[in-house]
Amino acid sequence: MNIYDLTIHELKDKIAAGELTPAEIKNAYSDRINEVEDSVKSYITVTDQLADQGLAAYEKKKDGLLAGIPIAVKDNMSTDGIKTSCASKMLENYKPPYDATAVEKLSEAGAVIMGKTNMDEFAMGSSTENSAFFNTHNPWNLNHAPGGSSGGSAAAVAAGECAAALGSDTGGSIRQPAAYCGVVGLKPTYGMVSRYGLVAFASSLDQIGPITKDVEDSAIMMNVIAGHDPKDSTSIEGKKEDYTEYLKEDVSGMKIGIPEEYFNLDFDKEVKESVMAAVEKLKEAGAEVETVHMTDASYALAAYYVIAPAEASSNLARYDGVRYGLRSEHASDVSEMFTNTRHEGFGDEVKRRIMIGTYALSSGYYDAYYLKAQKVRTLIKDDFDRIFNDFDLIVTPTAPTTAIELGSKSDPLEMYYTDIFTVPINIAGVPAMSVPCGFDSNQMPIGLQLIGPHFGEGKIIQAAYTLEKLLNIKDKRAEL
Amino acid sequence: MSTKYETVIGLEVHVQLNTESKIFCGCSTEFGKEPNENTCPVCLGLPGTLPVLNKKVVDYAIMAGLALNCEIAEYSKFDRKNYFYPDLPKAYQISQFDLPVAENGRIEIETDEGIFNIGVTRVHLEEDAGKLIHEGSIDKSKGSLVDYNRTGVPLIEIVSEPDMRTPAQAKAYLTELKMIMEYLDISDCNMEEGSLRCDANVSLRPVGQEEFGTKAELKNMNSFSAVEKGLEYEVKRQRQLLEEGGEVVQETRTWDESLNKTISMRGKEEAHDYRYFPEPDLVPLEINEAWKEEMRKEIPELPREKYKRFVSELGLPEYDAGVLTGDKDMAVFFEEVLKDYDDPKNLSNWMMGEFLRLLNENNHSPFDSGVTPLNLARMLKLIDEDVISGKIAKEVFEKMYNSGSDPETIVEEEGLKQISDEDELENIVDGIIAENSDAVEDVQNGKDRAIGFLVGQVMKETRGKANPGLVNQMLRDKLMD
Ligand SMILES: [Zn+2]
């Protein structure tokens, strides 16, 4: 195997055994970036300097969980002195003066930060085609999208341009691209990972999580980034778990619910078959699998497309050209400057959501949209809580199809529908992981979603780890 | 017969809290720093930053709520108020919409017309915005500069019920609020520096009508006198309009100090839709009984109670009690002196006379001067014990004020002790009698007032040190038998 194909734990083992040095690892990944970046285009910024700094700090941090490990970070997480563009013209030249807490934790753990990855503008999208700069290509088939919005992070992991990456997930933005790119993506419980420094899209839904080559790496990454942060009032206080303790090949007696309403939706037959085959394997390994009934996922999707844009309309109001980022040259007074800056700086999808959100919060419409959506949200939470009274996990597909072709979806509503399986999880605030479960007839990866109760990351990791062993496909890499 | 109108006024008062750090970040709130010195990524609203609530700010808001006789919310939350303006870095202000910290309070005020109860609708927390700075006037300046030092400084907004019927009542209410905040020591309440700001809703209705008339919102009244003048102008303007058969338009008007009038700023149609919604970056605020009680203990005796006690228990005239309690430090100083001195009225005379005169002259507050409460008590005792005369006391007091020395030392060093020894005064009195034969004759002819002249002469001769009562007695003894 190539160095760039290795997982975090494999690289750590090789460093420990003296078979590889952090410098050799870093160079192998840099070479890989040089080799494939032109065709994959995962990165907005390759941060050579930051990587060298990380390498230089190795001796001091060699006990860190990620000492010497090349990691990529989505370009919506603040990096001190390094461009954090959110793939928007608005922030094309914005360099924050501080590090996001998650980035700080990576550095403390000794990570070598390779670069900032491409994404849908302000994390709004499901294919990374909404990046203001360029498309990212799916390493399994360059004509296909990597998914989104963390498409750059998922593609970078799948293409061996980093050992693992951070993504952010508001409605599926970690899990869906992980599924499309054949890697593991975890959206933790809301509040599990600090949002401080994550450029907000929808504050009550956003969550940072790892995208990795396997489940074990996901547990290691969680050990690094999870935990209470006094800078984020919504981050959860409590004892930190060691997620690697859940790396056990054991699902016997684990109760898994299969929501009929989700499987009855209109989606790709090959995806369905692959997921059901994987569920069958879990059953053979001793899991108790049962059909359950849940609220139609389309309600969650409707609520999501009110709540997320509403919060976004407020979160993105600060991009007004006054203090940083783009300022329109074409304005004769301050209100014109606001208008023209926002007109020139935001892409269509961002503008669409700001308008939807502004409308939903407007006086006279608030009760009918925002308030109603919040009520639906409560019902969906209750629905998940109800299932988790009797079940350990819920299994669904991660996405209705495998990776779509670049440029194939122009109708925004059609694009929104690709989040149908992932959105309810953010609405409920529970954790979920996408883990590869097979390939379709075009050799494109398929993802299975494991959903757990609040703080149920451990159970998810245990089931995913078992499934990974049962399926034995985790070493298959995209050929570039 | 023409209609009689009744004025209806409600006030919205913003009070800047004097916590050391801002409401959602660790930046200092100190006034007068270099522009943008007191800023950080959080209060500049940089992408990705999050607010963290300063607990002290909530403490202060609870205290304010309790002092205004409000119910304190068990469950309160923050909301975003969205609007674009260059001084608002997030383009929303974190405020409180439907669940404020405190509601349903009231305070008592007093004007020449009597005592009134004014309802307090709510007290809510919010963050202050920055400040735009222009070269010259706003329309001539080449650009705008923004100073974000004030951004994120904690504010409470106190909204009154429309319970005031005259501008004088509004002024009394505002004064009472300011005093309460000062007694709580939660704000500097300086209108000129903007730590106390007042907007007013003003309307008129025919006497007897229950329904409110159309209101105008009045802004930009930057001093107590501006509040009174602005309101008086606005009431007159609306009355004139109505009497001429016109209609008041719902609008926002600004008080122009230089023109001495209110000017229309924007109409109802241009009113903002702030699109309030719950702030997702902060968790709801839960205020339990223990927290409330802890804050209740922090509340000192408030000005109105103190005023009443000064009148009823200390027997002070209402006027004295008003002046003394009108300034917290004055009241505290007064009560400190009373620990060592037991004639409140005499003390009050001194504080409102000599002390206040010197404080005003030097622009001092009571604890800035060299006079300590204990030294003032000792000086008053020297007068009562005839060690010094009241006249000499003024001299001693001024020396105490400037030097910080105690009265006994000053009296000793300056030789100001009163002469109450008849033997010592005998020669001087005899000399004055010999030198003023006309006056002596007047006295002997029954013109009692001439005695005063002779006493004055003895006082002059002794440079004020003679005990005037004793001199008076000695003169009478010598001239009248
Ligand atoms: Zn600050």
PDB file of N, CA and C in Angstrom, chain B residues 185-255:
ATOM      1  N   ASP B 185     -25.581  51.025  42.158  1.00  0.00           N
ATOM      2  CA  ASP B 185     -24.216  51.069  41.655  1.00  0.00           C
ATOM      3  C   ASP B 185     -24.032  50.122  40.465  1.00  0.00           C
ATOM      4  N   ILE B 186     -25.003  50.154  39.548  1.00  0.00           N
ATOM      5  CA  ILE B 186     -24.888  49.298  38.363  1.00  0.00           C
ATOM      6  C   ILE B 186     -24.696  50.120  37.091  1.00  0.00           C
ATOM      7  N   SER B 187     -24.705  51.451  37.218  1.00  0.00           N
ATOM      8  CA  SER B 187     -24.489  52.282  36.043  1.00  0.00           C
ATOM      9  C   SER B 187     -23.957  53.647  36.452  1.00  0.00           C
ATOM     10  N   ASP B 188     -23.206  54.275  35.532  1.00  0.00           N
ATOM     11  CA  ASP B 188     -22.748  55.635  35.793  1.00  0.00           C
ATOM     12  C   ASP B 188     -23.852  56.645  35.522  1.00  0.00           C
ATOM     13  N   CYS B 189     -24.855  56.244  34.727  1.00  0.00           N
ATOM     14  CA  CYS B 189     -26.006  57.097  34.433  1.00  0.00           C
ATOM     15  C   CYS B 189     -25.621  58.493  33.995  1.00  0.00           C
ATOM     16  N   ASN B 190     -24.683  58.566  33.072  1.00  0.00           N
ATOM     17  CA  ASN B 190     -24.248  59.866  32.587  1.00  0.00           C
ATOM     18  C   ASN B 190     -24.865  60.117  31.209  1.00  0.00           C
ATOM     19  N   MET B 191     -25.852  61.012  31.154  1.00  0.00           N
ATOM     20  CA  MET B 191     -26.560  61.235  29.881  1.00  0.00           C
ATOM     21  C   MET B 191     -25.641  61.806  28.820  1.00  0.00           C
ATOM     22  N   GLU B 192     -24.709  62.652  29.239  1.00  0.00           N
ATOM     23  CA  GLU B 192     -23.796  63.272  28.263  1.00  0.00           C
ATOM     24  C   GLU B 192     -22.872  62.224  27.638  1.00  0.00           C
ATOM     25  N   GLU B 193     -22.408  61.275  28.443  1.00  0.00           N
ATOM     26  CA  GLU B 193     -21.540  60.225  27.911  1.00  0.00           C
ATOM     27  C   GLU B 193     -22.347  59.076  27.294  1.00  0.00           C
ATOM     28  N   GLY B 194     -23.663  59.182  27.405  1.00  0.00           N
ATOM     29  CA  GLY B 194     -24.513  58.172  26.773  1.00  0.00           C
ATOM     30  C   GLY B 194     -24.745  56.933  27.609  1.00  0.00           C
ATOM     31  N   SER B 195     -24.366  56.945  28.875  1.00  0.00           N
ATOM     32  CA  SER B 195     -24.628  55.754  29.684  1.00  0.00           C
ATOM     33  C   SER B 195     -26.065  55.733  30.209  1.00  0.00           C
ATOM     34  N   LEU B 196     -26.791  56.804  29.951  1.00  0.00           N
ATOM     35  CA  LEU B 196     -28.239  56.826  30.206  1.00  0.00           C
ATOM     36  C   LEU B 196     -28.881  57.488  28.990  1.00  0.00           C
ATOM     37  N   ARG B 197     -29.809  56.780  28.344  1.00  0.00           N
ATOM     38  CA  ARG B 197     -30.450  57.325  27.135  1.00  0.00           C
ATOM     39  C   ARG B 197     -31.950  57.179  27.250  1.00  0.00           C
ATOM     40  N   CYS B 198     -32.647  58.151  26.725  1.00  0.00           N
ATOM     41  CA  CYS B 198     -34.093  58.159  26.932  1.00  0.00           C
ATOM     42  C   CYS B 198     -34.847  58.457  25.638  1.00  0.00           C
ATOM     43  N   ASP B 199     -35.767  57.585  25.268  1.00  0.00           N
ATOM     44  CA  ASP B 199     -36.699  57.844  24.176  1.00  0.00           C
ATOM     45  C   ASP B 199     -38.083  57.934  24.797  1.00  0.00           C
ATOM     46  N   ALA B 200     -38.965  58.677  24.124  1.00  0.00           N
ATOM     47  CA  ALA B 200     -40.297  58.864  24.714  1.00  0.00           C
ATOM     48  C   ALA B 200     -41.377  58.604  23.681  1.00  0.00           C
ATOM     49  N   ASN B 201     -42.493  58.053  24.128  1.00  0.00           N
ATOM     50  CA  ASN B 201     -43.695  57.961  23.305  1.00  0.00           C
ATOM     51  C   ASN B 201     -44.693  58.978  23.842  1.00  0.00           C
ATOM     52  N   VAL B 202     -45.129  59.851  22.961  1.00  0.00           N
ATOM     53  CA  VAL B 202     -46.002  60.938  23.395  1.00  0.00           C
ATOM     54  C   VAL B 202     -47.288  60.924  22.579  1.00  0.00           C
ATOM     55  N   SER B 203     -48.420  61.017  23.270  1.00  0.00           N
ATOM     56  CA  SER B 203     -49.690  61.174  22.548  1.00  0.00           C
ATOM     57  C   SER B 203     -50.640  62.017  23.385  1.00  0.00           C
ATOM     58  N   LEU B 204     -51.681  62.485  22.748  1.00  0.00           N
ATOM     59  CA  LEU B 204     -52.710  63.259  23.443  1.00  0.00           C
ATOM     60  C   LEU B 204     -54.056  62.581  23.223  1.00  0.00           C
ATOM     61  N   ARG B 205     -54.951  62.739  24.196  1.00  0.00           N
ATOM     62  CA  ARG B 205     -56.321  62.240  23.993  1.00  0.00           C
ATOM     63  C   ARG B 205     -57.260  63.163  24.744  1.00  0.00           C
ATOM     64  N   PRO B 206     -58.517  63.254  24.261  1.00  0.00           N
ATOM     65  CA  PRO B 206     -59.474  64.100  24.972  1.00  0.00           C
ATOM     66  C   PRO B 206     -59.643  63.572  26.398  1.00  0.00           C
ATOM     67  N   VAL B 207     -59.725  64.472  27.338  1.00  0.00           N
ATOM     68  CA  VAL B 207     -59.905  64.068  28.733  1.00  0.00           C
ATOM     69  C   VAL B 207     -61.149  63.182  28.838  1.00  0.00           C
ATOM     70  N   GLY B 208     -61.020  62.073  29.520  1.00  0.00           N
ATOM     71  CA  GLY B 208     -62.164  61.167  29.673  1.00  0.00           C
ATOM     72  C   GLY B 208     -62.142  60.015  28.688  1.00  0.00           C
ATOM     73  N   GLN B 209     -61.412  60.184  27.600  1.00  0.00           N
ATOM     74  CA  GLN B 209     -61.340  59.096  26.608  1.00  0.00           C
ATOM     75  C   GLN B 209     -60.343  58.046  27.072  1.00  0.00           C
ATOM     76  N   GLU B 210     -60.736  56.783  26.945  1.00  0.00           N
ATOM     77  CA  GLU B 210     -59.860  55.726  27.427  1.00  0.00           C
ATOM     78  C   GLU B 210     -58.803  55.353  26.385  1.00  0.00           C
ATOM     79  N   GLU B 211     -59.237  55.341  25.146  1.00  0.00           N
ATOM     80  CA  GLU B 211     -58.363  54.945  24.037  1.00  0.00           C
ATOM     81  C   GLU B 211     -57.228  55.961  23.854  1.00  0.00           C
ATOM     82  N   PHE B 212     -56.038  55.443  23.586  1.00  0.00           N
ATOM     83  CA  PHE B 212     -54.899  56.349  23.383  1.00  0.00           C
ATOM     84  C   PHE B 212     -54.980  57.043  22.035  1.00  0.00           C
ATOM     85  N   GLY B 213     -54.434  58.241  21.980  1.00  0.00           N
ATOM     86  CA  GLY B 213     -54.320  58.933  20.706  1.00  0.00           C
ATOM     87  C   GLY B 213     -53.126  58.384  19.931  1.00  0.00           C
ATOM     88  N   THR B 214     -52.937  58.878  18.705  1.00  0.00           N
ATOM     89  CA  THR B 214     -51.784  58.452  17.902  1.00  0.00           C
ATOM     90  C   THR B 214     -50.513  59.019  18.520  1.00  0.00           C
ATOM     91  N   LYS B 215     -49.509  58.150  18.612  1.00  0.00           N
ATOM     92  CA  LYS B 215     -48.302  58.599  19.314  1.00  0.00           C
ATOM     93  C   LYS B 215     -47.167  58.922  18.354  1.00  0.00           C
ATOM     94  N   ALA B 216     -46.306  59.798  18.831  1.00  0.00           N
ATOM     95  CA  ALA B 216     -45.047  60.040  18.141  1.00  0.00           C
ATOM     96  C   ALA B 216     -43.941  59.539  19.055  1.00  0.00           C
ATOM     97  N   GLU B 217     -42.903  58.939  18.427  1.00  0.00           N
ATOM     98  CA  GLU B 217     -41.771  58.487  19.230  1.00  0.00           C
ATOM     99  C   GLU B 217     -40.692  59.554  19.141  1.00  0.00           C
ATOM    100  N   LEU B 218     -40.200  59.948  20.316  1.00  0.00           N
ATOM    101  CA  LEU B 218     -39.253  61.050  20.387  1.00  0.00           C
ATOM    102  C   LEU B 218     -37.868  60.523  20.754  1.00  0.00           C
ATOM    103  N   LYS B 219     -36.887  60.895  19.926  1.00  0.00           N
ATOM    104  CA  LYS B 219     -35.519  60.403  20.184  1.00  0.00           C
ATOM    105  C   LYS B 219     -34.542  61.566  20.351  1.00  0.00           C
ATOM    106  N   ASN B 220     -33.305  61.205  20.698  1.00  0.00           N
ATOM    107  CA  ASN B 220     -32.198  62.155  20.724  1.00  0.00           C
ATOM    108  C   ASN B 220     -32.305  63.248  21.781  1.00  0.00           C
ATOM    109  N   MET B 221     -32.874  62.911  22.925  1.00  0.00           N
ATOM    110  CA  MET B 221     -32.897  63.890  24.013  1.00  0.00           C
ATOM    111  C   MET B 221     -31.735  63.537  24.941  1.00  0.00           C
ATOM    112  N   ASN B 222     -30.668  64.344  24.866  1.00  0.00           N
ATOM    113  CA  ASN B 222     -29.408  63.930  25.480  1.00  0.00           C
ATOM    114  C   ASN B 222     -29.093  64.536  26.838  1.00  0.00           C
ATOM    115  N   SER B 223     -30.093  65.139  27.470  1.00  0.00           N
ATOM    116  CA  SER B 223     -29.888  65.643  28.821  1.00  0.00           C
ATOM    117  C   SER B 223     -31.253  65.693  29.497  1.00  0.00           C
ATOM    118  N   PHE B 224     -31.233  65.867  30.810  1.00  0.00           N
ATOM    119  CA  PHE B 224     -32.504  65.948  31.522  1.00  0.00           C
ATOM    120  C   PHE B 224     -33.322  67.136  31.048  1.00  0.00           C
ATOM    121  N   SER B 225     -32.643  68.239  30.783  1.00  0.00           N
ATOM    122  CA  SER B 225     -33.400  69.418  30.354  1.00  0.00           C
ATOM    123  C   SER B 225     -33.936  69.196  28.944  1.00  0.00           C
ATOM    124  N   ALA B 226     -33.166  68.456  28.122  1.00  0.00           N
ATOM    125  CA  ALA B 226     -33.650  68.169  26.768  1.00  0.00           C
ATOM    126  C   ALA B 226     -34.903  67.302  26.826  1.00  0.00           C
ATOM    127  N   VAL B 227     -34.944  66.374  27.769  1.00  0.00           N
ATOM    128  CA  VAL B 227     -36.118  65.521  27.906  1.00  0.00           C
ATOM    129  C   VAL B 227     -37.332  66.392  28.226  1.00  0.00           C
ATOM    130  N   GLU B 228     -37.170  67.295  29.167  1.00  0.00           N
ATOM    131  CA  GLU B 228     -38.296  68.131  29.558  1.00  0.00           C
ATOM    132  C   GLU B 228     -38.699  69.085  28.434  1.00  0.00           C
ATOM    133  N   LYS B 229     -37.684  69.714  27.821  1.00  0.00           N
ATOM    134  CA  LYS B 229     -37.989  70.678  26.755  1.00  0.00           C
ATOM    135  C   LYS B 229     -38.575  69.977  25.536  1.00  0.00           C
ATOM    136  N   GLY B 230     -37.993  68.841  25.196  1.00  0.00           N
ATOM    137  CA  GLY B 230     -38.460  68.082  24.038  1.00  0.00           C
ATOM    138  C   GLY B 230     -39.911  67.663  24.215  1.00  0.00           C
ATOM    139  N   LEU B 231     -40.213  67.152  25.406  1.00  0.00           N
ATOM    140  CA  LEU B 231     -41.581  66.700  25.671  1.00  0.00           C
ATOM    141  C   LEU B 231     -42.557  67.873  25.661  1.00  0.00           C
ATOM    142  N   GLU B 232     -42.133  68.973  26.293  1.00  0.00           N
ATOM    143  CA  GLU B 232     -43.016  70.151  26.316  1.00  0.00           C
ATOM    144  C   GLU B 232     -43.319  70.629  24.905  1.00  0.00           C
ATOM    145  N   TYR B 233     -42.265  70.662  24.070  1.00  0.00           N
ATOM    146  CA  TYR B 233     -42.458  71.096  22.695  1.00  0.00           C
ATOM    147  C   TYR B 233     -43.428  70.162  21.971  1.00  0.00           C
ATOM    148  N   GLU B 234     -43.192  68.861  22.148  1.00  0.00           N
ATOM    149  CA  GLU B 234     -43.984  67.872  21.426  1.00  0.00           C
ATOM    150  C   GLU B 234     -45.450  67.910  21.855  1.00  0.00           C
ATOM    151  N   VAL B 235     -45.688  68.074  23.146  1.00  0.00           N
ATOM    152  CA  VAL B 235     -47.059  68.160  23.644  1.00  0.00           C
ATOM    153  C   VAL B 235     -47.755  69.375  23.032  1.00  0.00           C
ATOM    154  N   LYS B 236     -47.020  70.494  23.015  1.00  0.00           N
ATOM    155  CA  LYS B 236     -47.579  71.726  22.462  1.00  0.00           C
ATOM    156  C   LYS B 236     -47.883  71.547  20.973  1.00  0.00           C
ATOM    157  N   ARG B 237     -46.952  70.931  20.277  1.00  0.00           N
ATOM    158  CA  ARG B 237     -47.117  70.725  18.829  1.00  0.00           C
ATOM    159  C   ARG B 237     -48.365  69.893  18.552  1.00  0.00           C
ATOM    160  N   GLN B 238     -48.501  68.788  19.303  1.00  0.00           N
ATOM    161  CA  GLN B 238     -49.654  67.914  19.059  1.00  0.00           C
ATOM    162  C   GLN B 238     -50.959  68.597  19.442  1.00  0.00           C
ATOM    163  N   ARG B 239     -50.932  69.350  20.549  1.00  0.00           N
ATOM    164  CA  ARG B 239     -52.160  70.032  20.982  1.00  0.00           C
ATOM    165  C   ARG B 239     -52.610  71.020  19.918  1.00  0.00           C
ATOM    166  N   GLN B 240     -51.647  71.764  19.403  1.00  0.00           N
ATOM    167  CA  GLN B 240     -51.952  72.758  18.384  1.00  0.00           C
ATOM    168  C   GLN B 240     -52.560  72.093  17.153  1.00  0.00           C
ATOM    169  N   LEU B 241     -51.922  70.986  16.745  1.00  0.00           N
ATOM    170  CA  LEU B 241     -52.411  70.231  15.598  1.00  0.00           C
ATOM    171  C   LEU B 241     -53.861  69.815  15.797  1.00  0.00           C
ATOM    172  N   LEU B 242     -54.131  69.238  16.974  1.00  0.00           N
ATOM    173  CA  LEU B 242     -55.469  68.728  17.247  1.00  0.00           C
ATOM    174  C   LEU B 242     -56.484  69.861  17.346  1.00  0.00           C
ATOM    175  N   GLU B 243     -56.064  70.939  17.982  1.00  0.00           N
ATOM    176  CA  GLU B 243     -56.993  72.063  18.143  1.00  0.00           C
ATOM    177  C   GLU B 243     -57.333  72.703  16.813  1.00  0.00           C
ATOM    178  N   GLU B 244     -56.396  72.614  15.875  1.00  0.00           N
ATOM    179  CA  GLU B 244     -56.660  73.177  14.548  1.00  0.00           C
ATOM    180  C   GLU B 244     -57.398  72.170  13.670  1.00  0.00           C
ATOM    181  N   GLY B 245     -57.822  71.065  14.272  1.00  0.00           N
ATOM    182  CA  GLY B 245     -58.571  70.065  13.520  1.00  0.00           C
ATOM    183  C   GLY B 245     -57.701  69.112  12.743  1.00  0.00           C
ATOM    184  N   GLY B 246     -56.402  69.138  12.977  1.00  0.00           N
ATOM    185  CA  GLY B 246     -55.483  68.240  12.262  1.00  0.00           C
ATOM    186  C   GLY B 246     -55.380  66.896  12.954  1.00  0.00           C
ATOM    187  N   GLU B 247     -54.465  66.079  12.439  1.00  0.00           N
ATOM    188  CA  GLU B 247     -54.261  64.746  13.007  1.00  0.00           C
ATOM    189  C   GLU B 247     -52.789  64.522  13.303  1.00  0.00           C
ATOM    190  N   VAL B 248     -52.524  63.828  14.386  1.00  0.00           N
ATOM    191  CA  VAL B 248     -51.142  63.461  14.698  1.00  0.00           C
ATOM    192  C   VAL B 248     -50.796  62.241  13.846  1.00  0.00           C
ATOM    193  N   VAL B 249     -49.605  62.255  13.250  1.00  0.00           N
ATOM    194  CA  VAL B 249     -49.173  61.113  12.433  1.00  0.00           C
ATOM    195  C   VAL B 249     -48.257  60.233  13.279  1.00  0.00           C
ATOM    196  N   GLN B 250     -48.416  58.926  13.141  1.00  0.00           N
ATOM    197  CA  GLN B 250     -47.498  58.032  13.846  1.00  0.00           C
ATOM    198  C   GLN B 250     -46.135  58.077  13.166  1.00  0.00           C
ATOM    199  N   GLU B 251     -45.139  58.507  13.909  1.00  0.00           N
ATOM    200  CA  GLU B 251     -43.819  58.687  13.309  1.00  0.00           C
ATOM    201  C   GLU B 251     -42.758  58.759  14.395  1.00  0.00           C
ATOM    202  N   THR B 252     -41.503  58.741  13.956  1.00  0.00           N
ATOM    203  CA  THR B 252     -40.379  58.929  14.869  1.00  0.00           C
ATOM    204  C   THR B 252     -39.856  60.339  14.659  1.00  0.00           C
ATOM    205  N   ARG B 253     -39.729  61.073  15.768  1.00  0.00           N
ATOM    206  CA  ARG B 253     -39.241  62.452  15.663  1.00  0.00           C
ATOM    207  C   ARG B 253     -37.989  62.622  16.499  1.00  0.00           C
ATOM    208  N   THR B 254     -37.137  63.511  16.054  1.00  0.00           N
ATOM    209  CA  THR B 254     -35.896  63.727  16.783  1.00  0.00           C
ATOM    210  C   THR B 254     -35.883  65.131  17.385  1.00  0.00           C
ATOM    211  N   TRP B 255     -35.361  65.233  18.603  1.00  0.00           N
ATOM    212  CA  TRP B 255     -35.275  66.535  19.271  1.00  0.00           C
ATOM    213  C   TRP B 255     -34.032  67.245  18.788  1.00  0.00           C
TER     214      TRP B 255
END
